[in-house]
mmCIF file of C-alpha atoms in Angstrom:
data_model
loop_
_atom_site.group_PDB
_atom_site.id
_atom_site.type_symbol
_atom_site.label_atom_id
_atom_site.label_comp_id
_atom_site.label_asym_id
_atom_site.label_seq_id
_atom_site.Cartn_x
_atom_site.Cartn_y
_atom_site.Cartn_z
ATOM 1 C CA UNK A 465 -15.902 40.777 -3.012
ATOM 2 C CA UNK A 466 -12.140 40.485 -3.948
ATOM 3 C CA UNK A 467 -9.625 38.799 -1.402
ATOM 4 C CA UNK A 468 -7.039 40.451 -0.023
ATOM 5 C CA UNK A 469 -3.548 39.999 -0.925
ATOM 6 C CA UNK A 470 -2.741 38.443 2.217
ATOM 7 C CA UNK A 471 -5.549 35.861 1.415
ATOM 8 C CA UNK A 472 -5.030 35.134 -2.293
ATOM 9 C CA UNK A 473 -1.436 34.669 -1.734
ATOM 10 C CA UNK A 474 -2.456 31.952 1.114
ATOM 11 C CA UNK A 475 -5.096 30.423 -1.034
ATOM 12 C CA UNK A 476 -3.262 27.435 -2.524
ATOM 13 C CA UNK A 477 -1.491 26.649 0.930
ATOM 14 C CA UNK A 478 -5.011 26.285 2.347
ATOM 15 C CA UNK A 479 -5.726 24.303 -0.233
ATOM 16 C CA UNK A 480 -2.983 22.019 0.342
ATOM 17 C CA UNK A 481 -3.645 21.776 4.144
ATOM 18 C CA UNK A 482 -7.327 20.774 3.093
ATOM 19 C CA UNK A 483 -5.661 17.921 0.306
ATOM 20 C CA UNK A 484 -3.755 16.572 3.252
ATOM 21 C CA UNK A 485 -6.665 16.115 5.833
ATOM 22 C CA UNK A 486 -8.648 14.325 3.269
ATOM 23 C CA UNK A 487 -5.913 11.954 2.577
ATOM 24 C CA UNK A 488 -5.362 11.095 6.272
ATOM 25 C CA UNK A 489 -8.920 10.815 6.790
ATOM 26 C CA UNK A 490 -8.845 8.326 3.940
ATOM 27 C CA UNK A 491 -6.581 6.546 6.353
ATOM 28 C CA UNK A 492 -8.278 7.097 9.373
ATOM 29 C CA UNK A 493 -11.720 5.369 7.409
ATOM 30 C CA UNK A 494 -9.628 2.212 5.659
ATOM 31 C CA UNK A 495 -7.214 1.270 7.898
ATOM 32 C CA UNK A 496 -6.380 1.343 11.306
ATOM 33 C CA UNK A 497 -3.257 -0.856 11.152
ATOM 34 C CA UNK A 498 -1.463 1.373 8.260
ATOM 35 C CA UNK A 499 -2.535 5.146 10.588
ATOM 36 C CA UNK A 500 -0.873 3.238 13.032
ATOM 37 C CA UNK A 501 2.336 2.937 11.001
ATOM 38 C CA UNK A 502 2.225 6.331 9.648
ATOM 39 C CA UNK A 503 2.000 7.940 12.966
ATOM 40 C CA UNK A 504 5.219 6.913 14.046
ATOM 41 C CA UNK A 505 7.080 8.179 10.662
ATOM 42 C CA UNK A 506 8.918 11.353 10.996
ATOM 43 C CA UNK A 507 6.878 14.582 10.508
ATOM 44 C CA UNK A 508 9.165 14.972 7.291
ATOM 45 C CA UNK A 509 7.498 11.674 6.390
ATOM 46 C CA UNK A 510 4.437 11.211 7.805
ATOM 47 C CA UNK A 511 2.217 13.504 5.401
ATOM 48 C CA UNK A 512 3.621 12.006 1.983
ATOM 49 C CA UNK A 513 2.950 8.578 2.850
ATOM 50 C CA UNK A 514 -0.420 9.361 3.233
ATOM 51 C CA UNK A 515 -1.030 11.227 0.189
ATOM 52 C CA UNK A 516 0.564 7.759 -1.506
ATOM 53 C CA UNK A 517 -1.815 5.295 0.447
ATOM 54 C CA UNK A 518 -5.049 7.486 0.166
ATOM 55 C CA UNK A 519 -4.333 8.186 -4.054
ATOM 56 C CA UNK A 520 -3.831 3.974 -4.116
ATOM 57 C CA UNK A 521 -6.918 3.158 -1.640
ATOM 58 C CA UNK A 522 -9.219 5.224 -3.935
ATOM 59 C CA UNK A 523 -8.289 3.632 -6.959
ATOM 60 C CA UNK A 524 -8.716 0.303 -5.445
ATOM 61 C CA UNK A 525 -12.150 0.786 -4.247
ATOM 62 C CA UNK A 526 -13.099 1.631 -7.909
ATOM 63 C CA UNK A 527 -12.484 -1.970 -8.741
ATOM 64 C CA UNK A 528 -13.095 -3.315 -5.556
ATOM 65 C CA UNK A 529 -16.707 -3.184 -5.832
ATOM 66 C CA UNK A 530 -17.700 0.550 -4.651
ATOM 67 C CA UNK A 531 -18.448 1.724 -8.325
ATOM 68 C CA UNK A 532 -20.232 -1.441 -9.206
ATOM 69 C CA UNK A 533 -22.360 -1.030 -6.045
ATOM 70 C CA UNK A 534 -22.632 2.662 -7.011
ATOM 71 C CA UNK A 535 -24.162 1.058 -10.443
ATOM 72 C CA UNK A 536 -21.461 1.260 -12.568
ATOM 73 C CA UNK A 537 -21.452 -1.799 -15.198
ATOM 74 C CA UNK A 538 -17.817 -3.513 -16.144
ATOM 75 C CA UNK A 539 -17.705 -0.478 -18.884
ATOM 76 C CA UNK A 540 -18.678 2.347 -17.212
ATOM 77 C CA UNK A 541 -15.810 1.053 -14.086
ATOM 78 C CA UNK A 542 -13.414 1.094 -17.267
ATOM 79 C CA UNK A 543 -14.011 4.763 -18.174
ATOM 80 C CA UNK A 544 -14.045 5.745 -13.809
ATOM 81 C CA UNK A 545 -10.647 4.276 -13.725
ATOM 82 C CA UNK A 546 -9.626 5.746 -17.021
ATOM 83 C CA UNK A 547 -10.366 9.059 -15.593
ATOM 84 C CA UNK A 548 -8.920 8.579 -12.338
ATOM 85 C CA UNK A 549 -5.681 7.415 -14.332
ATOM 86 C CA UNK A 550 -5.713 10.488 -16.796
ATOM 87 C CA UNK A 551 -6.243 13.231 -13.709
ATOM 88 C CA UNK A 552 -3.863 11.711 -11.864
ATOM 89 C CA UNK A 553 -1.176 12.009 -14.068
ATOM 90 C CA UNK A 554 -2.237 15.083 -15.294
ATOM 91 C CA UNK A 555 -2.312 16.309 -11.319
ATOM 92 C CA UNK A 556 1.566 14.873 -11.199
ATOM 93 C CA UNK A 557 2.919 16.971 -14.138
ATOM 94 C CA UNK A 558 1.072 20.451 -13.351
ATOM 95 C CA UNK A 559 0.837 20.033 -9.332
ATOM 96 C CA UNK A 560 -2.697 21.206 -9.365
ATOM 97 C CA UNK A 561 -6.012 19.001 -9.024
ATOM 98 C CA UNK A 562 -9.502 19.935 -8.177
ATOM 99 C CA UNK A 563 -9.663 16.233 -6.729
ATOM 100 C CA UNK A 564 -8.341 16.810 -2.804
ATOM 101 C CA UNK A 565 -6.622 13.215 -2.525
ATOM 102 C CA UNK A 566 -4.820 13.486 -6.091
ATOM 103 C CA UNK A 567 -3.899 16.987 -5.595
ATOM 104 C CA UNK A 568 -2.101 16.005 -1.876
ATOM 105 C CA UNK A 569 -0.551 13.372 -4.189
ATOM 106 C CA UNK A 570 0.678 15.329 -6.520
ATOM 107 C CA UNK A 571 2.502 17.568 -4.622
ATOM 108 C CA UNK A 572 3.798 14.904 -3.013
ATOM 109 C CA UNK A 573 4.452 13.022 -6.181
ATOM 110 C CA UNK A 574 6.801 16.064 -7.964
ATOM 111 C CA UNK A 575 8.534 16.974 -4.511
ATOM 112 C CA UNK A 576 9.904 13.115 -3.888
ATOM 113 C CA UNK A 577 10.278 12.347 -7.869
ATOM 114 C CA UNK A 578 7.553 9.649 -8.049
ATOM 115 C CA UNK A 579 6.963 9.296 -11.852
ATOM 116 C CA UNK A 580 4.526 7.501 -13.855
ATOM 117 C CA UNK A 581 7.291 4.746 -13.934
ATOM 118 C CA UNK A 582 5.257 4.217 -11.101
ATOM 119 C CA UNK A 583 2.151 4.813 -11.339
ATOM 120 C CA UNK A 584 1.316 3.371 -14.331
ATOM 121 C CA UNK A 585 1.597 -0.507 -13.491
ATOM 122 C CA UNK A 586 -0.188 0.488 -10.300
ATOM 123 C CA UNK A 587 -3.130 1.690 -12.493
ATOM 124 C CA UNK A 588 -2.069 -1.010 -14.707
ATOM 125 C CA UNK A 589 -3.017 -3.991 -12.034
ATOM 126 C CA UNK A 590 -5.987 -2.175 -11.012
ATOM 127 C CA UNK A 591 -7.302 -2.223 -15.080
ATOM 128 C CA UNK A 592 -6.908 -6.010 -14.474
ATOM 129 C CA UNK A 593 -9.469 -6.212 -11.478
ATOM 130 C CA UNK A 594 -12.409 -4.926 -13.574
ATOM 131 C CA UNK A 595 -13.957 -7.971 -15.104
ATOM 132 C CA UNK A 596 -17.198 -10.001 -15.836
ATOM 133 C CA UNK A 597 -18.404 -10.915 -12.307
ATOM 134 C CA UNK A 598 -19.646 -13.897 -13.360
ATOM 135 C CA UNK A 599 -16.363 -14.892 -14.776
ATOM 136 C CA UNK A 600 -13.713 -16.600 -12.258
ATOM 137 C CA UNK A 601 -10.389 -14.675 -12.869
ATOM 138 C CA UNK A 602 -7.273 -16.980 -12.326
ATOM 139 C CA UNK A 603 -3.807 -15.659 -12.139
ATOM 140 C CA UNK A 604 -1.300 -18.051 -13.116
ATOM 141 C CA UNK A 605 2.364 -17.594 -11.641
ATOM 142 C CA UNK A 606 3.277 -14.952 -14.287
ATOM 143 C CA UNK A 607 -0.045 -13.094 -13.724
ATOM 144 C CA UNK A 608 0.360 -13.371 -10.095
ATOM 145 C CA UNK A 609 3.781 -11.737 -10.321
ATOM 146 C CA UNK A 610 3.034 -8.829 -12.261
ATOM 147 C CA UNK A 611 0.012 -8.206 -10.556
ATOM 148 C CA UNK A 612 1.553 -7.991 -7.705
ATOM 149 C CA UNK A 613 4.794 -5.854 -8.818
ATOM 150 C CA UNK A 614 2.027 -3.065 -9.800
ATOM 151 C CA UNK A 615 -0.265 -3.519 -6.844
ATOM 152 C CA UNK A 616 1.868 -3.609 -3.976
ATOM 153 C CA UNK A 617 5.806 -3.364 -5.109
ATOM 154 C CA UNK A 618 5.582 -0.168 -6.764
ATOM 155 C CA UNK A 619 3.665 1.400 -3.677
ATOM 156 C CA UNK A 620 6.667 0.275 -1.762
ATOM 157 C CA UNK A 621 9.068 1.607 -4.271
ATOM 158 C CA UNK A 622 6.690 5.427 -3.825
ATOM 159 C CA UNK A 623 7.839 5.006 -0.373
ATOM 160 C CA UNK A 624 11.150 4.935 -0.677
ATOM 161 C CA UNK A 625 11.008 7.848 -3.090
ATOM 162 C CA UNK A 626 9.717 9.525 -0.108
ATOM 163 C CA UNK A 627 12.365 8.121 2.524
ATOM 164 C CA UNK A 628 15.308 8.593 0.512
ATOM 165 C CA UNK A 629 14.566 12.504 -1.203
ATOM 166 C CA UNK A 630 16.999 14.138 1.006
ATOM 167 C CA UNK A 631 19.165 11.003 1.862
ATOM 168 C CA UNK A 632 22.214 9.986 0.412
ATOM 169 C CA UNK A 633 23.106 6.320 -0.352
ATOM 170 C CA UNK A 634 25.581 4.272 -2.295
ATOM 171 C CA UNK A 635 24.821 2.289 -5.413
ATOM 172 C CA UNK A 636 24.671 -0.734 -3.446
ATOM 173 C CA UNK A 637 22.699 0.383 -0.466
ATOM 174 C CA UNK A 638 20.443 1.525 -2.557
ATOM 175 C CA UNK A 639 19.560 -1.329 -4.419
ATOM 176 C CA UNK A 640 19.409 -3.646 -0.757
ATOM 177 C CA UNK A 641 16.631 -0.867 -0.303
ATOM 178 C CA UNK A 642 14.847 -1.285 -3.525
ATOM 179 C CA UNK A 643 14.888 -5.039 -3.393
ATOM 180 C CA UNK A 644 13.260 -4.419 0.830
ATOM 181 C CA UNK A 645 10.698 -2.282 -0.629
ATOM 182 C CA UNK A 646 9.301 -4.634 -3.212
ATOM 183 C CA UNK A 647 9.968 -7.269 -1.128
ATOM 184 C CA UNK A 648 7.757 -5.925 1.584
ATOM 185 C CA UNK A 649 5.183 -4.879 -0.375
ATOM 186 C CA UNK A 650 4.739 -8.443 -1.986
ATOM 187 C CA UNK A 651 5.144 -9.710 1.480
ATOM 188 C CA UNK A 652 2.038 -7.437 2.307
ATOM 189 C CA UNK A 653 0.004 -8.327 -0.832
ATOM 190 C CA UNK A 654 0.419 -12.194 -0.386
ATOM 191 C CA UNK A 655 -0.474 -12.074 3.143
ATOM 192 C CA UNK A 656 -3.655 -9.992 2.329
ATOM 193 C CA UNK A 657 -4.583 -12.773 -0.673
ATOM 194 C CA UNK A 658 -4.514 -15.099 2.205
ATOM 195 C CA UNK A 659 -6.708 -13.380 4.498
ATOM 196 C CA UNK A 660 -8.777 -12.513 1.974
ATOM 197 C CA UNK A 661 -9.626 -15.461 0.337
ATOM 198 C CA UNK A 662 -13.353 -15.514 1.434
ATOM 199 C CA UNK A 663 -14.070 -12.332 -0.181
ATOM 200 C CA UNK A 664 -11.794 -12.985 -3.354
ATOM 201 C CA UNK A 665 -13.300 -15.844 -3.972
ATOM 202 C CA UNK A 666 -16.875 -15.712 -3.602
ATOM 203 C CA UNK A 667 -17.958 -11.757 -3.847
ATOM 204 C CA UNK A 668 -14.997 -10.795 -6.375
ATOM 205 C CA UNK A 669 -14.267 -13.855 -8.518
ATOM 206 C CA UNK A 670 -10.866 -13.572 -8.436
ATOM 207 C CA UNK A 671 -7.976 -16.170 -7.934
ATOM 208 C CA UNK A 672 -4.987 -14.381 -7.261
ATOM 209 C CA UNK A 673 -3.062 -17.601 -5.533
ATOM 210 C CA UNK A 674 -3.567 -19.274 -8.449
ATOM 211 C CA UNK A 675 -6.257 -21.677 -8.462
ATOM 212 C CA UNK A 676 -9.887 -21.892 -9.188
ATOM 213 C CA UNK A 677 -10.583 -24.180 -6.769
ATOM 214 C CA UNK A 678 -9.705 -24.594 -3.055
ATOM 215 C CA UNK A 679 -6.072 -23.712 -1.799
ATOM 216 C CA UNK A 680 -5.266 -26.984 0.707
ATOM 217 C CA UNK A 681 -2.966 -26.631 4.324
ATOM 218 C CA UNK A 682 -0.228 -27.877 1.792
ATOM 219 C CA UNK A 683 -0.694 -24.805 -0.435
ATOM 220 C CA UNK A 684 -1.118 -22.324 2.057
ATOM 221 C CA UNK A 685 1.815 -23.329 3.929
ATOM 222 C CA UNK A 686 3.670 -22.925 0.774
ATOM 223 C CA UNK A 687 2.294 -19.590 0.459
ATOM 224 C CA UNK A 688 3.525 -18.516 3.945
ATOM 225 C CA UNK A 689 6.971 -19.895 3.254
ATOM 226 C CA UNK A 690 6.962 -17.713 0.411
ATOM 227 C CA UNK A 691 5.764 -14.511 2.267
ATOM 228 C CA UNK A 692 8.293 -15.274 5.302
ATOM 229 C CA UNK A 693 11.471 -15.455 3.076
ATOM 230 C CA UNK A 694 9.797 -11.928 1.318
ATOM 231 C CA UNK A 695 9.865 -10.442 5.237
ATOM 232 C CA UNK A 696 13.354 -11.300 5.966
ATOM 233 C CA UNK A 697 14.357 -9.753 2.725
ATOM 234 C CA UNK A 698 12.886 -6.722 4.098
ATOM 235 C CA UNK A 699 13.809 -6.802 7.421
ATOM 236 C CA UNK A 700 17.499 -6.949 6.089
ATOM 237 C CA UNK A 701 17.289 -3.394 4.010
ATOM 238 C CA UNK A 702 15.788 -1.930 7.483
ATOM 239 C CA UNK A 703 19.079 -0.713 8.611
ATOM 240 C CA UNK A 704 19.455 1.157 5.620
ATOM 241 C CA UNK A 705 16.481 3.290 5.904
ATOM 242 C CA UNK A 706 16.685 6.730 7.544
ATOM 243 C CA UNK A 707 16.482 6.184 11.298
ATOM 244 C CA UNK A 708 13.017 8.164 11.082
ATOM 245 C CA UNK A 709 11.459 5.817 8.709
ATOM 246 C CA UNK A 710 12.991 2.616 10.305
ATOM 247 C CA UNK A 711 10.191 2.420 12.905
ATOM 248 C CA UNK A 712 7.188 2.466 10.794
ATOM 249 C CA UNK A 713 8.560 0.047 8.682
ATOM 250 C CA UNK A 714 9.319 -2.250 11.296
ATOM 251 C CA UNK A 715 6.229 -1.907 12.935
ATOM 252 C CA UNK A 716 4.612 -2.951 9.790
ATOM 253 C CA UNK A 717 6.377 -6.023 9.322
ATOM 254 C CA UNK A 718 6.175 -7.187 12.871
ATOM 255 C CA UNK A 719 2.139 -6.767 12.389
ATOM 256 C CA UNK A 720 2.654 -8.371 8.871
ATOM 257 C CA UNK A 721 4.432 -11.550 10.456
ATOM 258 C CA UNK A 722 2.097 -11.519 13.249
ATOM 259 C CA UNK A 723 -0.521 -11.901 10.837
ATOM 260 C CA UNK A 724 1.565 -14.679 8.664
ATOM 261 C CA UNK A 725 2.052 -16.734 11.895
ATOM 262 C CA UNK A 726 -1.640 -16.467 12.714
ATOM 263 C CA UNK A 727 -2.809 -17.737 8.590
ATOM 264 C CA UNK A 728 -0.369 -20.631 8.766
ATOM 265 C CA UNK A 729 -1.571 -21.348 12.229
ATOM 266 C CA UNK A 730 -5.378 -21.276 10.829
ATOM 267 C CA UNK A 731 -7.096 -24.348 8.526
ATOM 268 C CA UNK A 732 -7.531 -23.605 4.644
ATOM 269 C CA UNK A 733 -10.993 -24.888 5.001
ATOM 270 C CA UNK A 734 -11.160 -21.466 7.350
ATOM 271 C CA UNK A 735 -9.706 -19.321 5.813
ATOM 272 C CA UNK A 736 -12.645 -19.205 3.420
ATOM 273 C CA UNK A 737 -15.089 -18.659 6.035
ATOM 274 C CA UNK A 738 -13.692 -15.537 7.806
ATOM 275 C CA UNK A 739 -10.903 -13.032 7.748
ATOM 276 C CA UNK A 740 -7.823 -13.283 10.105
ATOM 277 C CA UNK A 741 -6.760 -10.615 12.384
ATOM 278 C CA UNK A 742 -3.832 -9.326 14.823
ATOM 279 C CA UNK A 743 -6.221 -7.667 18.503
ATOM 280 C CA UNK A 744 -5.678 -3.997 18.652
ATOM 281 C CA UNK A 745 -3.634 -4.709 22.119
ATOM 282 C CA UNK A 746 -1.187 -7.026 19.758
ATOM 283 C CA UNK A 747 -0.487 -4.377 17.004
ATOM 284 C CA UNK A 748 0.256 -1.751 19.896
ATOM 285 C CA UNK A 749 2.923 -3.558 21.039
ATOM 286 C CA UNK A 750 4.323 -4.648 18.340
ATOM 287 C CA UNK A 751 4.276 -1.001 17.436
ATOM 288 C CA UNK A 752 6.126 -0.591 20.562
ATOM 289 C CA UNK A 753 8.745 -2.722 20.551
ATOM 290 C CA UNK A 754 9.575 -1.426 17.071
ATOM 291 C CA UNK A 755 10.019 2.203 18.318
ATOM 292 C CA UNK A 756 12.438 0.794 21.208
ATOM 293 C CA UNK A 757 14.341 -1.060 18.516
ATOM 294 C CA UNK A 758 14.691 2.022 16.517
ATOM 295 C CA UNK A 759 15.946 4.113 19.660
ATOM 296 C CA UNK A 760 18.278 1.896 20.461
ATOM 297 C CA UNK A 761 20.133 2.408 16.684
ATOM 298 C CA UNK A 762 22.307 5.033 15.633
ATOM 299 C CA UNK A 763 21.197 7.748 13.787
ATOM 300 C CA UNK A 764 21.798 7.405 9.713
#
């Protein structure tokens, strides 16, 4: 049975729509905190962030340890991620996958110029994550860095792809932006190293802060010096941002410094023994306050 025109000619916008639910249900299943966020980006927005955090989360879980639970031995992970890299690049330059999340990511990719200047050291920090188990992998300051540039600055930088595509800034403004974006995503990343040290350490292997042994209250409170002067480098470029990103971005640092307070606030002994958390009550207002902030501003 052939479609009718009507139909055919509505086919890939169907598709599309379908691309875009799986992405925010990606969301919905990860993280609560960052669907949060995304809700209160502009509708403009709201959609192309989440086509950037679902194509990331997928690609993390390769190497976070749902293809080696699926089986998959340090080689076969390799090739998975290989693939994921090739169709996802391949999805960028045509606009087309058959893979719902990289296809929603695409589109959103070519219409907000997010190139594989991007992309790649993203994949590129994920390649590092797939190692021997039973090896401990330590990153050393200049690991650590460019680890973290791929993982979490770039994802910021996507971001601001998406913020800025129909925004017009000076040379100046825009590089306070681009400094706020990586800053805030290395802000993020750090903080999350922190939380996550149980898991990091014993079920992944990995020591991202820098030591194969146990971080002390002296070396986490460095840490947390480091991640508060990264927030107020963000939290300067705010202003900058259009007004209808400016309260999802503040609402994720608030919940990010929440969360900073609470790890210097918490032992280093226990930090290894269980992952801290902002209440759900706590990120709603802090969600709040940072739409009446935003309210309050003029429009740019």
């Amino acid at each position: 049975m052939s479609p009718t025109n009507e139909a055919a000619d509505d086919s890939l916008g169907r598709f599309s729509r379908a691309a875009d639910t799986a992405s925010t249900d990606v969301i919905r299943t990860y993280s609560t905190s960052f669907g949060l966020a995304t809700r209160l980006l502009g509708p403009r927005h709201r959609q192309h962030v989440r086509n950037i955090y679902a194509m990331v989360r997928i690609a993390d879980e390769i190497v976070d340890g749902v293809a080696a639970q699926a089986g998959l031995d340090t080689s076969a992970q390799t090739e998975a991620l290989a693939s994921y890299v090739a169709e996802t690049h391949r999805s960028m330059r045509t606009g087309y996958s058959t893979d719902l999340v990289l296809h929603a990511f695409a589109r959103t990719a070519r219409e907000c110029g997010i190139g594989e200047d991007l992309t790649q050291p993203f994949f590129d920090s994920m390649s590092a994550d797939i190692a021997d188990p039973a090896d401990f992998a330590v990153y050393d300051a200049a690991a650590h860095e460019r680890y973290v540039y791929g993982s979490a600055e770039v994802v910021g930088l996507m971001c601001l792809r998406v913020f800025l595509r129909d925004a017009v800034r000076t040379e100046k403004e825009t590089a306070v932006l681009t400094h706020g974006a990586r800053q805030l995503g290395a802000a993020f990343q750090n903080v999350n190293f922190l939380r996550d040290l149980a898991d990091d350490t014993d079920r992944l292997q990995r020591g991202y802060l820098g030591d194969s042994g146990r971080l002390t209250d002296a070396d986490r409170d460095a840490w947390v010096r480091t991640v508060e002067a990264q927030l107020d480098d963000a939290r300067r470029s705010i202003p900058l941002l259009p007004k209808d990103a400016r309260a999802a971005v503040r609402s994720a640092l608030a919940l990010f410094a929440a969360l900073t307070r609470r790890v210097a606030r918490t032992p280093a002994s226990e930090l290894y023994r269980r992952r801290v958390r902002v209440p759900d009550p706590v990120k709603a207002l802090l969600a709040a306050r940072a739409v009446v902030v935003t309210a309050m501003e003029r429009d740019r």
